[in-house]
Each structure stands twice: as C-alpha cells, then as structure tokens.
Amino acid sequence: MTISDQMPQGTLAEMRSKWGWFVALGVLVLALGIIAAGNLMIGAAASVLIVGTMMIVAGVIEIFHAFGVKSWGSFFWWLLSGILYVVAGYLAFANPLLTTAVLTLLLAVSLIASGLLRVWIGFTSKGLQGWGWVVAAGIITVLAGLVIAMGWPTNSLKILGIFLAVDLIFQGITYIAFGFGLRKAA
C-alpha cells in the first residue's frame, strides 16, 4: 500500500494540480541555499536572526500563557521563562557574533552527545543486524562535533552558514523532485 492509496482522492488530485508550485518553491529555496553557500556569513546571520525571532515569539507566548495560569501557582515561573526567552532573542539581535559562537558551541556539544548516545545504542544492540552501522554513524557524529569544537569560536560563522546552506539546498532539491514526481503521476 502506497501513501497515495491512503490519501483521500481529492487531496491527491489537488496536490497533483499544484505540482508547479512545489517546483517553484524548490527553485527558490535552492537559490537561497546557493546564496548562503556563496556567502557563509549571510547564512550564519540569517540563522541567528531566525533563532532570535523564534525565541522572542516563544517568549511573548509564554508571558501571555503565564497570565492565563496565574491561579495555578506557577505564574512566576512561566513569566520568568517567557522573559528569559525574550531577553535571549533580543541578545541574538543585539550581538549576533556572540550568538553565532554560542549556537556553534551548542551544536558541537549536541553532536558529540548524540554521537556518543548512538555508539552506546549500537553496542547495546550488538548481535542485531546493522548494529555496526549505528556505531559507525555515532563515531562520525562524535568526530564532526569534535572538529567543530576544536575550531570554535573562529569557525562559528562558517559552520552555521554551511549547515543552513546545505539544508536549504537539499530542501530545494527535494521540493523540485517532489513537484516533478507529482507532475509525472498526474
């Protein structure tokens, strides 16, 4: 059974009729990825501004939420959490270079931690087919984290820019392929 068998017939037909929009979106996202790859500093700045914006929006939502639950006895904690998010988002705009360095360090730590977890999961799954691949993937992730950490903070602008550029390029290619796949299915 394919996904198209599980979708309501109208939904699939509507998606097929919009295949060109998926291709256009893919071309636009791919172009943004190429621009980000051409200037990694722009990519890093865009990443920081997106993160800062999301933090401010989330903080404002948490502050409003705090006033909605003040009878629960946790008003202060929700309010404090929202205020801290807004302040952190503001700092992303006020000092994007520092934010880039902090995000890059967090990325390195996250990669190392998730890689070590994968290695552990792989070894605890010893005896199952493919456990070695899990260990290998974990080791590669740990090494990627270590490479980022060893070059920190001087590599901060490049790393975030590369991550954004690669993500946008692959998303663009995916949308283009999906759109042409819908066209072919039509």
Short mmCIF file of C-alpha atoms in Angstrom, two decimals, residues 48-64 81-94:
data_model
loop_
_atom_site.label_atom_id
_atom_site.label_comp_id
_atom_site.label_asym_id
_atom_site.label_seq_id
_atom_site.Cartn_x
_atom_site.Cartn_y
_atom_site.Cartn_z
CA VAL A 48 20.91 33.84 14.12
CA LEU A 49 18.08 36.19 13.13
CA ILE A 50 15.68 33.26 12.65
CA VAL A 51 16.59 31.80 16.04
CA GLY A 52 16.31 35.22 17.71
CA THR A 53 12.90 35.84 16.16
CA MET A 54 11.60 32.43 17.23
CA MET A 55 12.84 32.98 20.78
CA ILE A 56 11.12 36.37 21.04
CA VAL A 57 7.84 34.99 19.68
CA ALA A 58 8.01 31.98 22.02
CA GLY A 59 8.83 34.24 24.97
CA VAL A 60 5.87 36.53 24.29
CA ILE A 61 3.58 33.49 24.04
CA GLU A 62 4.90 32.17 27.37
CA ILE A 63 4.34 35.55 29.02
CA PHE A 64 0.72 35.60 27.84
CA SER A 81 10.67 31.68 31.45
CA GLY A 82 8.97 33.93 28.91
CA ILE A 83 11.02 36.96 29.93
CA LEU A 84 14.27 34.98 29.65
CA TYR A 85 13.30 33.81 26.16
CA VAL A 86 12.54 37.39 25.06
CA VAL A 87 15.86 38.61 26.50
CA ALA A 88 17.78 35.80 24.79
CA GLY A 89 16.05 36.59 21.49
CA TYR A 90 16.87 40.28 21.91
CA LEU A 91 20.52 39.42 22.58
CA ALA A 92 20.61 37.44 19.32
CA PHE A 93 19.77 40.70 17.51
CA ALA A 94 21.95 42.90 19.72
#
